[in-house]
Amino acid sequence: MRRRVGVSGLQRGAHERQATAQVGSAIKESDLAKMKEQVQLFQENLEEFARKHKRDINKNAEFRKHFHEMCTSIGVDPLQSTKGFWAQMLGIGPFYYELSVQIIDVCIRTRASNGGMITVPDVLERLQSRRAKSADPISADDIERAIHSSKVLGGGFDLVKVGATKMIRSVPLELNRDHEVVIAIAERKGSVSVSDLLSGEHWSRERMNLVMAYLLREGLCWVDKKAPDGQAVFYFPSFLPGLSLSAS
């Protein structure tokens, strides 16, 4: 016959559970405190590293990229503060703000020729050709961080990846999978032919006409209806560096 648990037994069990919960809470608080101490130590070490290597961070684009990656690994974002330690020590905030303004200028100047889609390497080449020789060097990584971090780049500016290429979109385009397929072909060849889509992608002519009509309407490509084989060829200035650079 099973023994009934008395009132004292129930109370003892409740006390034990409460004590266990308190111990668990104390352990969690201790672990959290240790974690905070470690993060604080990492941040202090990172600040000391920044002081010692300020010149390299500002002058060497590759070094600056690795510095950002190191910051990200412990949850520090130097670009989010314009008044704190990082802005005062390194001037990182103003650097990316000024870079974002230059990116906007390039996008606006070239929008008429590329329809508002320009590759990051193209933007980098334009900015490097316009910047003074004494200016700090910049990289594709700097351009991407400026786009992601600056509030100035609102209103349609975005970084998108088409195929293996990263592009800056400066107009509010709605690109679907079919549009991306066409742009990926253009990335490889600089142009897209009718046979690329009808034979290569096995599209129907109606599907091709619908997709290309949108890209033409948005100014992302031009059409040559007098190609030697009699088929239309669509050229994408974003992937024709010589042609697109002339529009800057």
JSON list of C-alpha atoms in Angstrom, two decimals:
[
{"chain": "A", "resi": 1, "resn": "MET", "atom": "CA", "xyz": [0.00, 0.00, 0.00]},
{"chain": "A", "resi": 2, "resn": "ARG", "atom": "CA", "xyz": [1.43, 3.38, -1.04]},
{"chain": "A", "resi": 3, "resn": "ARG", "atom": "CA", "xyz": [2.18, 5.86, 1.72]},
{"chain": "A", "resi": 4, "resn": "ARG", "atom": "CA", "xyz": [0.52, 9.21, 1.42]},
{"chain": "A", "resi": 5, "resn": "VAL", "atom": "CA", "xyz": [2.72, 12.23, 1.26]},
{"chain": "A", "resi": 6, "resn": "GLY", "atom": "CA", "xyz": [2.06, 14.40, 4.28]},
{"chain": "A", "resi": 7, "resn": "VAL", "atom": "CA", "xyz": [1.85, 18.17, 4.47]},
{"chain": "A", "resi": 8, "resn": "SER", "atom": "CA", "xyz": [5.41, 18.35, 5.77]},
{"chain": "A", "resi": 9, "resn": "GLY", "atom": "CA", "xyz": [6.62, 16.28, 2.80]},
{"chain": "A", "resi": 10, "resn": "LEU", "atom": "CA", "xyz": [4.88, 18.58, 0.32]},
{"chain": "A", "resi": 11, "resn": "GLN", "atom": "CA", "xyz": [6.38, 21.62, 2.02]},
{"chain": "A", "resi": 12, "resn": "ARG", "atom": "CA", "xyz": [9.84, 20.06, 2.01]},
{"chain": "A", "resi": 13, "resn": "GLY", "atom": "CA", "xyz": [9.52, 19.30, -1.71]},
{"chain": "A", "resi": 14, "resn": "ALA", "atom": "CA", "xyz": [8.43, 22.86, -2.43]},
{"chain": "A", "resi": 15, "resn": "HIS", "atom": "CA", "xyz": [11.38, 24.23, -0.48]},
{"chain": "A", "resi": 16, "resn": "GLU", "atom": "CA", "xyz": [13.78, 21.97, -2.38]},
{"chain": "A", "resi": 17, "resn": "ARG", "atom": "CA", "xyz": [12.39, 23.08, -5.74]},
{"chain": "A", "resi": 18, "resn": "GLN", "atom": "CA", "xyz": [12.63, 26.71, -4.68]},
{"chain": "A", "resi": 19, "resn": "ALA", "atom": "CA", "xyz": [16.22, 26.24, -3.52]},
{"chain": "A", "resi": 20, "resn": "THR", "atom": "CA", "xyz": [17.10, 24.53, -6.80]},
{"chain": "A", "resi": 21, "resn": "ALA", "atom": "CA", "xyz": [15.54, 27.38, -8.77]},
{"chain": "A", "resi": 22, "resn": "GLN", "atom": "CA", "xyz": [17.47, 29.94, -6.75]},
{"chain": "A", "resi": 23, "resn": "VAL", "atom": "CA", "xyz": [20.76, 28.10, -7.34]},
{"chain": "A", "resi": 24, "resn": "GLY", "atom": "CA", "xyz": [20.00, 27.90, -11.08]},
{"chain": "A", "resi": 25, "resn": "SER", "atom": "CA", "xyz": [19.19, 31.61, -11.16]},
{"chain": "A", "resi": 26, "resn": "ALA", "atom": "CA", "xyz": [22.41, 32.44, -9.32]},
{"chain": "A", "resi": 27, "resn": "ILE", "atom": "CA", "xyz": [24.43, 30.36, -11.80]},
{"chain": "A", "resi": 28, "resn": "LYS", "atom": "CA", "xyz": [22.78, 32.12, -14.76]},
{"chain": "A", "resi": 29, "resn": "GLU", "atom": "CA", "xyz": [23.48, 35.53, -13.23]},
{"chain": "A", "resi": 30, "resn": "SER", "atom": "CA", "xyz": [27.08, 34.54, -12.59]},
{"chain": "A", "resi": 31, "resn": "ASP", "atom": "CA", "xyz": [27.51, 33.29, -16.16]},
{"chain": "A", "resi": 32, "resn": "LEU", "atom": "CA", "xyz": [25.92, 36.47, -17.53]},
{"chain": "A", "resi": 33, "resn": "ALA", "atom": "CA", "xyz": [28.19, 38.64, -15.40]},
{"chain": "A", "resi": 34, "resn": "LYS", "atom": "CA", "xyz": [31.26, 36.74, -16.64]},
{"chain": "A", "resi": 35, "resn": "MET", "atom": "CA", "xyz": [30.08, 37.07, -20.21]},
{"chain": "A", "resi": 36, "resn": "LYS", "atom": "CA", "xyz": [29.62, 40.81, -19.81]},
{"chain": "A", "resi": 37, "resn": "GLU", "atom": "CA", "xyz": [33.10, 41.09, -18.34]},
{"chain": "A", "resi": 38, "resn": "GLN", "atom": "CA", "xyz": [34.57, 39.20, -21.30]},
{"chain": "A", "resi": 39, "resn": "VAL", "atom": "CA", "xyz": [32.75, 41.37, -23.85]},
{"chain": "A", "resi": 40, "resn": "GLN", "atom": "CA", "xyz": [33.89, 44.50, -22.01]},
{"chain": "A", "resi": 41, "resn": "LEU", "atom": "CA", "xyz": [37.48, 43.22, -22.06]},
{"chain": "A", "resi": 42, "resn": "PHE", "atom": "CA", "xyz": [37.22, 42.44, -25.77]},
{"chain": "A", "resi": 43, "resn": "GLN", "atom": "CA", "xyz": [35.91, 45.93, -26.48]},
{"chain": "A", "resi": 44, "resn": "GLU", "atom": "CA", "xyz": [38.69, 47.53, -24.45]},
{"chain": "A", "resi": 45, "resn": "ASN", "atom": "CA", "xyz": [41.28, 45.47, -26.30]},
{"chain": "A", "resi": 46, "resn": "LEU", "atom": "CA", "xyz": [39.64, 46.41, -29.59]},
{"chain": "A", "resi": 47, "resn": "GLU", "atom": "CA", "xyz": [39.81, 50.10, -28.71]},
{"chain": "A", "resi": 48, "resn": "GLU", "atom": "CA", "xyz": [43.49, 49.74, -27.82]},
{"chain": "A", "resi": 49, "resn": "PHE", "atom": "CA", "xyz": [44.07, 47.95, -31.12]},
{"chain": "A", "resi": 50, "resn": "ALA", "atom": "CA", "xyz": [42.32, 50.80, -32.94]},
{"chain": "A", "resi": 51, "resn": "ARG", "atom": "CA", "xyz": [44.54, 53.38, -31.23]},
{"chain": "A", "resi": 52, "resn": "LYS", "atom": "CA", "xyz": [47.69, 51.54, -32.23]},
{"chain": "A", "resi": 53, "resn": "HIS", "atom": "CA", "xyz": [46.60, 50.89, -35.81]},
{"chain": "A", "resi": 54, "resn": "LYS", "atom": "CA", "xyz": [44.59, 54.04, -36.55]},
{"chain": "A", "resi": 55, "resn": "ARG", "atom": "CA", "xyz": [46.70, 54.91, -39.57]},
{"chain": "A", "resi": 56, "resn": "ASP", "atom": "CA", "xyz": [46.41, 51.43, -41.10]},
{"chain": "A", "resi": 57, "resn": "ILE", "atom": "CA", "xyz": [42.64, 51.38, -40.56]},
{"chain": "A", "resi": 58, "resn": "ASN", "atom": "CA", "xyz": [42.23, 54.71, -42.31]},
{"chain": "A", "resi": 59, "resn": "LYS", "atom": "CA", "xyz": [44.80, 54.26, -45.08]},
{"chain": "A", "resi": 60, "resn": "ASN", "atom": "CA", "xyz": [44.63, 50.56, -45.93]},
{"chain": "A", "resi": 61, "resn": "ALA", "atom": "CA", "xyz": [41.30, 49.37, -47.38]},
{"chain": "A", "resi": 62, "resn": "GLU", "atom": "CA", "xyz": [42.05, 45.66, -46.86]},
{"chain": "A", "resi": 63, "resn": "PHE", "atom": "CA", "xyz": [43.16, 46.24, -43.27]},
{"chain": "A", "resi": 64, "resn": "ARG", "atom": "CA", "xyz": [39.98, 48.26, -42.69]},
{"chain": "A", "resi": 65, "resn": "LYS", "atom": "CA", "xyz": [37.86, 45.37, -43.98]},
{"chain": "A", "resi": 66, "resn": "HIS", "atom": "CA", "xyz": [39.48, 42.93, -41.53]},
{"chain": "A", "resi": 67, "resn": "PHE", "atom": "CA", "xyz": [39.05, 45.45, -38.72]},
{"chain": "A", "resi": 68, "resn": "HIS", "atom": "CA", "xyz": [35.30, 45.63, -39.42]},
{"chain": "A", "resi": 69, "resn": "GLU", "atom": "CA", "xyz": [35.07, 41.84, -39.44]},
{"chain": "A", "resi": 70, "resn": "MET", "atom": "CA", "xyz": [36.82, 41.74, -36.08]},
{"chain": "A", "resi": 71, "resn": "CYS", "atom": "CA", "xyz": [34.39, 44.32, -34.69]},
{"chain": "A", "resi": 72, "resn": "THR", "atom": "CA", "xyz": [31.40, 42.36, -35.97]},
{"chain": "A", "resi": 73, "resn": "SER", "atom": "CA", "xyz": [32.63, 39.17, -34.28]},
{"chain": "A", "resi": 74, "resn": "ILE", "atom": "CA", "xyz": [32.08, 40.76, -30.83]},
{"chain": "A", "resi": 75, "resn": "GLY", "atom": "CA", "xyz": [28.99, 42.80, -31.71]},
{"chain": "A", "resi": 76, "resn": "VAL", "atom": "CA", "xyz": [30.62, 46.21, -32.16]},
{"chain": "A", "resi": 77, "resn": "ASP", "atom": "CA", "xyz": [29.51, 48.35, -35.08]},
{"chain": "A", "resi": 78, "resn": "PRO", "atom": "CA", "xyz": [31.71, 51.46, -35.47]},
{"chain": "A", "resi": 79, "resn": "LEU", "atom": "CA", "xyz": [29.40, 52.84, -38.15]},
{"chain": "A", "resi": 80, "resn": "GLN", "atom": "CA", "xyz": [26.40, 53.17, -35.86]},
{"chain": "A", "resi": 81, "resn": "SER", "atom": "CA", "xyz": [27.97, 55.92, -33.74]},
{"chain": "A", "resi": 82, "resn": "THR", "atom": "CA", "xyz": [28.82, 59.40, -34.97]},
{"chain": "A", "resi": 83, "resn": "LYS", "atom": "CA", "xyz": [29.63, 60.87, -31.56]},
{"chain": "A", "resi": 84, "resn": "GLY", "atom": "CA", "xyz": [31.23, 58.00, -29.65]},
{"chain": "A", "resi": 85, "resn": "PHE", "atom": "CA", "xyz": [34.72, 56.60, -29.36]},
{"chain": "A", "resi": 86, "resn": "TRP", "atom": "CA", "xyz": [34.95, 55.29, -32.90]},
{"chain": "A", "resi": 87, "resn": "ALA", "atom": "CA", "xyz": [33.97, 58.52, -34.63]},
{"chain": "A", "resi": 88, "resn": "GLN", "atom": "CA", "xyz": [36.36, 60.53, -32.47]},
{"chain": "A", "resi": 89, "resn": "MET", "atom": "CA", "xyz": [39.26, 58.08, -32.69]},
{"chain": "A", "resi": 90, "resn": "LEU", "atom": "CA", "xyz": [39.03, 56.94, -36.31]},
{"chain": "A", "resi": 91, "resn": "GLY", "atom": "CA", "xyz": [36.62, 59.27, -38.07]},
{"chain": "A", "resi": 92, "resn": "ILE", "atom": "CA", "xyz": [34.88, 56.19, -39.47]},
{"chain": "A", "resi": 93, "resn": "GLY", "atom": "CA", "xyz": [31.38, 57.69, -39.41]},
{"chain": "A", "resi": 94, "resn": "PRO", "atom": "CA", "xyz": [32.25, 60.77, -41.52]},
{"chain": "A", "resi": 95, "resn": "PHE", "atom": "CA", "xyz": [34.32, 58.63, -43.90]},
{"chain": "A", "resi": 96, "resn": "TYR", "atom": "CA", "xyz": [31.36, 56.42, -44.81]},
{"chain": "A", "resi": 97, "resn": "TYR", "atom": "CA", "xyz": [28.93, 59.34, -44.84]},
{"chain": "A", "resi": 98, "resn": "GLU", "atom": "CA", "xyz": [31.06, 61.17, -47.40]},
{"chain": "A", "resi": 99, "resn": "LEU", "atom": "CA", "xyz": [31.51, 57.96, -49.39]},
{"chain": "A", "resi": 100, "resn": "SER", "atom": "CA", "xyz": [27.75, 57.36, -49.47]},
{"chain": "A", "resi": 101, "resn": "VAL", "atom": "CA", "xyz": [27.20, 60.86, -50.86]},
{"chain": "A", "resi": 102, "resn": "GLN", "atom": "CA", "xyz": [29.72, 60.13, -53.63]},
{"chain": "A", "resi": 103, "resn": "ILE", "atom": "CA", "xyz": [27.98, 56.83, -54.39]},
{"chain": "A", "resi": 104, "resn": "ILE", "atom": "CA", "xyz": [24.64, 58.61, -54.71]},
{"chain": "A", "resi": 105, "resn": "ASP", "atom": "CA", "xyz": [26.18, 61.09, -57.14]},
{"chain": "A", "resi": 106, "resn": "VAL", "atom": "CA", "xyz": [27.53, 58.29, -59.34]},
{"chain": "A", "resi": 107, "resn": "CYS", "atom": "CA", "xyz": [24.18, 56.48, -59.33]},
{"chain": "A", "resi": 108, "resn": "ILE", "atom": "CA", "xyz": [22.25, 59.62, -60.29]},
{"chain": "A", "resi": 109, "resn": "ARG", "atom": "CA", "xyz": [24.71, 60.59, -63.04]},
{"chain": "A", "resi": 110, "resn": "THR", "atom": "CA", "xyz": [24.55, 57.15, -64.67]},
{"chain": "A", "resi": 111, "resn": "ARG", "atom": "CA", "xyz": [20.86, 56.40, -64.15]},
{"chain": "A", "resi": 112, "resn": "ALA", "atom": "CA", "xyz": [19.85, 57.59, -67.62]},
{"chain": "A", "resi": 113, "resn": "SER", "atom": "CA", "xyz": [22.20, 55.09, -69.28]},
{"chain": "A", "resi": 114, "resn": "ASN", "atom": "CA", "xyz": [21.88, 52.05, -67.01]},
{"chain": "A", "resi": 115, "resn": "GLY", "atom": "CA", "xyz": [18.31, 52.35, -65.75]},
{"chain": "A", "resi": 116, "resn": "GLY", "atom": "CA", "xyz": [19.34, 52.61, -62.11]},
{"chain": "A", "resi": 117, "resn": "MET", "atom": "CA", "xyz": [21.36, 49.38, -61.85]},
{"chain": "A", "resi": 118, "resn": "ILE", "atom": "CA", "xyz": [25.13, 49.67, -61.62]},
{"chain": "A", "resi": 119, "resn": "THR", "atom": "CA", "xyz": [27.73, 47.15, -60.49]},
{"chain": "A", "resi": 120, "resn": "VAL", "atom": "CA", "xyz": [29.79, 47.75, -57.37]},
{"chain": "A", "resi": 121, "resn": "PRO", "atom": "CA", "xyz": [33.08, 47.33, -59.34]},
{"chain": "A", "resi": 122, "resn": "ASP", "atom": "CA", "xyz": [31.87, 49.97, -61.79]},
{"chain": "A", "resi": 123, "resn": "VAL", "atom": "CA", "xyz": [31.10, 52.40, -58.96]},
{"chain": "A", "resi": 124, "resn": "LEU", "atom": "CA", "xyz": [34.48, 51.67, -57.39]},
{"chain": "A", "resi": 125, "resn": "GLU", "atom": "CA", "xyz": [36.29, 52.38, -60.66]},
{"chain": "A", "resi": 126, "resn": "ARG", "atom": "CA", "xyz": [34.44, 55.67, -61.11]},
{"chain": "A", "resi": 127, "resn": "LEU", "atom": "CA", "xyz": [35.12, 56.83, -57.57]},
{"chain": "A", "resi": 128, "resn": "GLN", "atom": "CA", "xyz": [38.79, 55.90, -57.75]},
{"chain": "A", "resi": 129, "resn": "SER", "atom": "CA", "xyz": [39.21, 57.89, -60.96]},
{"chain": "A", "resi": 130, "resn": "ARG", "atom": "CA", "xyz": [37.56, 60.96, -59.38]},
{"chain": "A", "resi": 131, "resn": "ARG", "atom": "CA", "xyz": [39.25, 60.91, -55.97]},
{"chain": "A", "resi": 132, "resn": "ALA", "atom": "CA", "xyz": [42.46, 62.83, -55.38]},
{"chain": "A", "resi": 133, "resn": "LYS", "atom": "CA", "xyz": [45.65, 60.78, -55.31]},
{"chain": "A", "resi": 134, "resn": "SER", "atom": "CA", "xyz": [46.18, 61.90, -51.72]},
{"chain": "A", "resi": 135, "resn": "ALA", "atom": "CA", "xyz": [42.72, 60.60, -50.65]},
{"chain": "A", "resi": 136, "resn": "ASP", "atom": "CA", "xyz": [42.44, 57.44, -48.56]},
{"chain": "A", "resi": 137, "resn": "PRO", "atom": "CA", "xyz": [42.06, 54.31, -50.74]},
{"chain": "A", "resi": 138, "resn": "ILE", "atom": "CA", "xyz": [38.66, 52.66, -50.91]},
{"chain": "A", "resi": 139, "resn": "SER", "atom": "CA", "xyz": [37.51, 49.13, -51.70]},
{"chain": "A", "resi": 140, "resn": "ALA", "atom": "CA", "xyz": [34.36, 47.35, -52.82]},
{"chain": "A", "resi": 141, "resn": "ASP", "atom": "CA", "xyz": [33.84, 46.40, -49.17]},
{"chain": "A", "resi": 142, "resn": "ASP", "atom": "CA", "xyz": [33.83, 50.10, -48.22]},
{"chain": "A", "resi": 143, "resn": "ILE", "atom": "CA", "xyz": [31.15, 50.79, -50.82]},
{"chain": "A", "resi": 144, "resn": "GLU", "atom": "CA", "xyz": [28.97, 47.95, -49.55]},
{"chain": "A", "resi": 145, "resn": "ARG", "atom": "CA", "xyz": [29.31, 49.12, -45.93]},
{"chain": "A", "resi": 146, "resn": "ALA", "atom": "CA", "xyz": [28.44, 52.68, -46.90]},
{"chain": "A", "resi": 147, "resn": "ILE", "atom": "CA", "xyz": [25.25, 51.45, -48.57]},
{"chain": "A", "resi": 148, "resn": "HIS", "atom": "CA", "xyz": [24.25, 49.23, -45.64]},
{"chain": "A", "resi": 149, "resn": "SER", "atom": "CA", "xyz": [25.08, 51.69, -42.88]},
{"chain": "A", "resi": 150, "resn": "SER", "atom": "CA", "xyz": [24.25, 55.17, -44.07]},
{"chain": "A", "resi": 151, "resn": "LYS", "atom": "CA", "xyz": [20.72, 56.47, -43.55]},
{"chain": "A", "resi": 152, "resn": "VAL", "atom": "CA", "xyz": [21.33, 58.82, -46.45]},
{"chain": "A", "resi": 153, "resn": "LEU", "atom": "CA", "xyz": [20.91, 55.90, -48.84]},
{"chain": "A", "resi": 154, "resn": "GLY", "atom": "CA", "xyz": [17.18, 55.63, -48.28]},
{"chain": "A", "resi": 155, "resn": "GLY", "atom": "CA", "xyz": [14.52, 56.12, -50.92]},
{"chain": "A", "resi": 156, "resn": "GLY", "atom": "CA", "xyz": [15.24, 53.24, -53.26]},
{"chain": "A", "resi": 157, "resn": "PHE", "atom": "CA", "xyz": [19.00, 52.73, -52.90]},
{"chain": "A", "resi": 158, "resn": "ASP", "atom": "CA", "xyz": [19.82, 49.11, -52.19]},
{"chain": "A", "resi": 159, "resn": "LEU", "atom": "CA", "xyz": [22.49, 46.48, -52.68]},
{"chain": "A", "resi": 160, "resn": "VAL", "atom": "CA", "xyz": [21.36, 43.43, -54.64]},
{"chain": "A", "resi": 161, "resn": "LYS", "atom": "CA", "xyz": [23.17, 40.35, -55.90]},
{"chain": "A", "resi": 162, "resn": "VAL", "atom": "CA", "xyz": [22.51, 39.19, -59.45]},
{"chain": "A", "resi": 163, "resn": "GLY", "atom": "CA", "xyz": [24.34, 36.02, -60.32]},
{"chain": "A", "resi": 164, "resn": "ALA", "atom": "CA", "xyz": [27.86, 36.49, -58.97]},
{"chain": "A", "resi": 165, "resn": "THR", "atom": "CA", "xyz": [27.75, 40.28, -59.24]},
{"chain": "A", "resi": 166, "resn": "LYS", "atom": "CA", "xyz": [26.74, 42.77, -56.56]},
{"chain": "A", "resi": 167, "resn": "MET", "atom": "CA", "xyz": [24.85, 45.76, -57.91]},
{"chain": "A", "resi": 168, "resn": "ILE", "atom": "CA", "xyz": [23.53, 49.02, -56.53]},
{"chain": "A", "resi": 169, "resn": "ARG", "atom": "CA", "xyz": [19.88, 49.62, -57.32]},
{"chain": "A", "resi": 170, "resn": "SER", "atom": "CA", "xyz": [18.99, 53.29, -57.22]},
{"chain": "A", "resi": 171, "resn": "VAL", "atom": "CA", "xyz": [15.39, 53.03, -58.40]},
{"chain": "A", "resi": 172, "resn": "PRO", "atom": "CA", "xyz": [12.51, 51.02, -56.86]},
{"chain": "A", "resi": 173, "resn": "LEU", "atom": "CA", "xyz": [12.52, 48.09, -59.31]},
{"chain": "A", "resi": 174, "resn": "GLU", "atom": "CA", "xyz": [10.53, 44.89, -58.82]},
{"chain": "A", "resi": 175, "resn": "LEU", "atom": "CA", "xyz": [12.78, 42.17, -60.24]},
{"chain": "A", "resi": 176, "resn": "ASN", "atom": "CA", "xyz": [11.51, 38.60, -60.31]},
{"chain": "A", "resi": 177, "resn": "ARG", "atom": "CA", "xyz": [13.36, 35.37, -61.03]},
{"chain": "A", "resi": 178, "resn": "ASP", "atom": "CA", "xyz": [13.00, 35.72, -64.82]},
{"chain": "A", "resi": 179, "resn": "HIS", "atom": "CA", "xyz": [14.51, 39.21, -64.75]},
{"chain": "A", "resi": 180, "resn": "GLU", "atom": "CA", "xyz": [17.43, 37.89, -62.71]},
{"chain": "A", "resi": 181, "resn": "VAL", "atom": "CA", "xyz": [18.03, 35.09, -65.23]},
{"chain": "A", "resi": 182, "resn": "VAL", "atom": "CA", "xyz": [18.27, 37.63, -68.06]},
{"chain": "A", "resi": 183, "resn": "ILE", "atom": "CA", "xyz": [20.58, 39.92, -66.08]},
{"chain": "A", "resi": 184, "resn": "ALA", "atom": "CA", "xyz": [22.81, 36.97, -65.15]},
{"chain": "A", "resi": 185, "resn": "ILE", "atom": "CA", "xyz": [23.22, 36.14, -68.86]},
{"chain": "A", "resi": 186, "resn": "ALA", "atom": "CA", "xyz": [24.03, 39.78, -69.56]},
{"chain": "A", "resi": 187, "resn": "GLU", "atom": "CA", "xyz": [26.60, 39.69, -66.77]},
{"chain": "A", "resi": 188, "resn": "ARG", "atom": "CA", "xyz": [28.50, 36.97, -68.63]},
{"chain": "A", "resi": 189, "resn": "LYS", "atom": "CA", "xyz": [28.15, 38.33, -72.16]},
{"chain": "A", "resi": 190, "resn": "GLY", "atom": "CA", "xyz": [27.24, 42.02, -71.92]},
{"chain": "A", "resi": 191, "resn": "SER", "atom": "CA", "xyz": [24.17, 41.30, -74.02]},
{"chain": "A", "resi": 192, "resn": "VAL", "atom": "CA", "xyz": [21.26, 38.87, -74.35]},
{"chain": "A", "resi": 193, "resn": "SER", "atom": "CA", "xyz": [19.98, 37.48, -77.64]},
{"chain": "A", "resi": 194, "resn": "VAL", "atom": "CA", "xyz": [16.62, 36.04, -78.50]},
{"chain": "A", "resi": 195, "resn": "SER", "atom": "CA", "xyz": [18.19, 32.60, -78.91]},
{"chain": "A", "resi": 196, "resn": "ASP", "atom": "CA", "xyz": [19.73, 32.86, -75.42]},
{"chain": "A", "resi": 197, "resn": "LEU", "atom": "CA", "xyz": [16.20, 32.85, -74.01]},
{"chain": "A", "resi": 198, "resn": "LEU", "atom": "CA", "xyz": [14.22, 30.79, -76.51]},
{"chain": "A", "resi": 199, "resn": "SER", "atom": "CA", "xyz": [16.81, 28.02, -77.01]},
{"chain": "A", "resi": 200, "resn": "GLY", "atom": "CA", "xyz": [19.12, 28.44, -74.03]},
{"chain": "A", "resi": 201, "resn": "GLU", "atom": "CA", "xyz": [16.45, 28.88, -71.35]},
{"chain": "A", "resi": 202, "resn": "HIS", "atom": "CA", "xyz": [13.64, 27.12, -73.26]},
{"chain": "A", "resi": 203, "resn": "TRP", "atom": "CA", "xyz": [11.29, 30.06, -72.77]},
{"chain": "A", "resi": 204, "resn": "SER", "atom": "CA", "xyz": [8.22, 30.67, -74.86]},
{"chain": "A", "resi": 205, "resn": "ARG", "atom": "CA", "xyz": [8.27, 33.80, -77.02]},
{"chain": "A", "resi": 206, "resn": "GLU", "atom": "CA", "xyz": [5.43, 35.27, -74.94]},
{"chain": "A", "resi": 207, "resn": "ARG", "atom": "CA", "xyz": [7.44, 34.82, -71.73]},
{"chain": "A", "resi": 208, "resn": "MET", "atom": "CA", "xyz": [10.50, 36.41, -73.32]},
{"chain": "A", "resi": 209, "resn": "ASN", "atom": "CA", "xyz": [8.53, 39.37, -74.66]},
{"chain": "A", "resi": 210, "resn": "LEU", "atom": "CA", "xyz": [6.94, 40.02, -71.26]},
{"chain": "A", "resi": 211, "resn": "VAL", "atom": "CA", "xyz": [10.26, 39.97, -69.40]},
{"chain": "A", "resi": 212, "resn": "MET", "atom": "CA", "xyz": [12.21, 42.02, -71.93]},
{"chain": "A", "resi": 213, "resn": "ALA", "atom": "CA", "xyz": [9.44, 44.59, -72.28]},
{"chain": "A", "resi": 214, "resn": "TYR", "atom": "CA", "xyz": [9.72, 45.35, -68.56]},
{"chain": "A", "resi": 215, "resn": "LEU", "atom": "CA", "xyz": [13.54, 45.63, -68.65]},
{"chain": "A", "resi": 216, "resn": "LEU", "atom": "CA", "xyz": [13.36, 47.89, -71.70]},
{"chain": "A", "resi": 217, "resn": "ARG", "atom": "CA", "xyz": [10.66, 50.05, -70.13]},
{"chain": "A", "resi": 218, "resn": "GLU", "atom": "CA", "xyz": [12.75, 50.50, -66.97]},
{"chain": "A", "resi": 219, "resn": "GLY", "atom": "CA", "xyz": [15.80, 51.48, -69.00]},
{"chain": "A", "resi": 220, "resn": "LEU", "atom": "CA", "xyz": [17.98, 48.57, -67.90]},
{"chain": "A", "resi": 221, "resn": "CYS", "atom": "CA", "xyz": [18.81, 47.56, -71.46]},
{"chain": "A", "resi": 222, "resn": "TRP", "atom": "CA", "xyz": [18.75, 48.71, -75.07]},
{"chain": "A", "resi": 223, "resn": "VAL", "atom": "CA", "xyz": [17.65, 46.67, -78.06]},
{"chain": "A", "resi": 224, "resn": "ASP", "atom": "CA", "xyz": [19.39, 46.27, -81.42]},
{"chain": "A", "resi": 225, "resn": "LYS", "atom": "CA", "xyz": [16.88, 45.00, -83.95]},
{"chain": "A", "resi": 226, "resn": "LYS", "atom": "CA", "xyz": [19.38, 44.99, -86.81]},
{"chain": "A", "resi": 227, "resn": "ALA", "atom": "CA", "xyz": [21.71, 42.22, -85.66]},
{"chain": "A", "resi": 228, "resn": "PRO", "atom": "CA", "xyz": [23.44, 40.24, -88.45]},
{"chain": "A", "resi": 229, "resn": "ASP", "atom": "CA", "xyz": [21.33, 37.13, -87.87]},
{"chain": "A", "resi": 230, "resn": "GLY", "atom": "CA", "xyz": [18.12, 39.14, -87.97]},
{"chain": "A", "resi": 231, "resn": "GLN", "atom": "CA", "xyz": [17.29, 38.53, -84.30]},
{"chain": "A", "resi": 232, "resn": "ALA", "atom": "CA", "xyz": [17.05, 41.24, -81.70]},
{"chain": "A", "resi": 233, "resn": "VAL", "atom": "CA", "xyz": [19.96, 41.62, -79.25]},
{"chain": "A", "resi": 234, "resn": "PHE", "atom": "CA", "xyz": [19.53, 43.35, -75.90]},
{"chain": "A", "resi": 235, "resn": "TYR", "atom": "CA", "xyz": [22.54, 45.26, -74.51]},
{"chain": "A", "resi": 236, "resn": "PHE", "atom": "CA", "xyz": [22.95, 46.03, -70.82]},
{"chain": "A", "resi": 237, "resn": "PRO", "atom": "CA", "xyz": [25.16, 49.11, -70.25]},
{"chain": "A", "resi": 238, "resn": "SER", "atom": "CA", "xyz": [25.78, 48.08, -66.63]},
{"chain": "A", "resi": 239, "resn": "PHE", "atom": "CA", "xyz": [27.90, 45.22, -67.98]},
{"chain": "A", "resi": 240, "resn": "LEU", "atom": "CA", "xyz": [29.61, 47.18, -70.74]},
{"chain": "A", "resi": 241, "resn": "PRO", "atom": "CA", "xyz": [32.28, 49.12, -68.79]},
{"chain": "A", "resi": 242, "resn": "GLY", "atom": "CA", "xyz": [33.56, 51.15, -71.72]},
{"chain": "A", "resi": 243, "resn": "LEU", "atom": "CA", "xyz": [30.06, 52.24, -72.65]},
{"chain": "A", "resi": 244, "resn": "SER", "atom": "CA", "xyz": [28.84, 52.92, -69.10]},
{"chain": "A", "resi": 245, "resn": "LEU", "atom": "CA", "xyz": [31.92, 54.86, -68.03]},
{"chain": "A", "resi": 246, "resn": "SER", "atom": "CA", "xyz": [31.34, 57.34, -70.84]},
{"chain": "A", "resi": 247, "resn": "ALA", "atom": "CA", "xyz": [28.09, 58.31, -69.11]},
{"chain": "A", "resi": 248, "resn": "SER", "atom": "CA", "xyz": [29.77, 59.50, -65.91]}
]
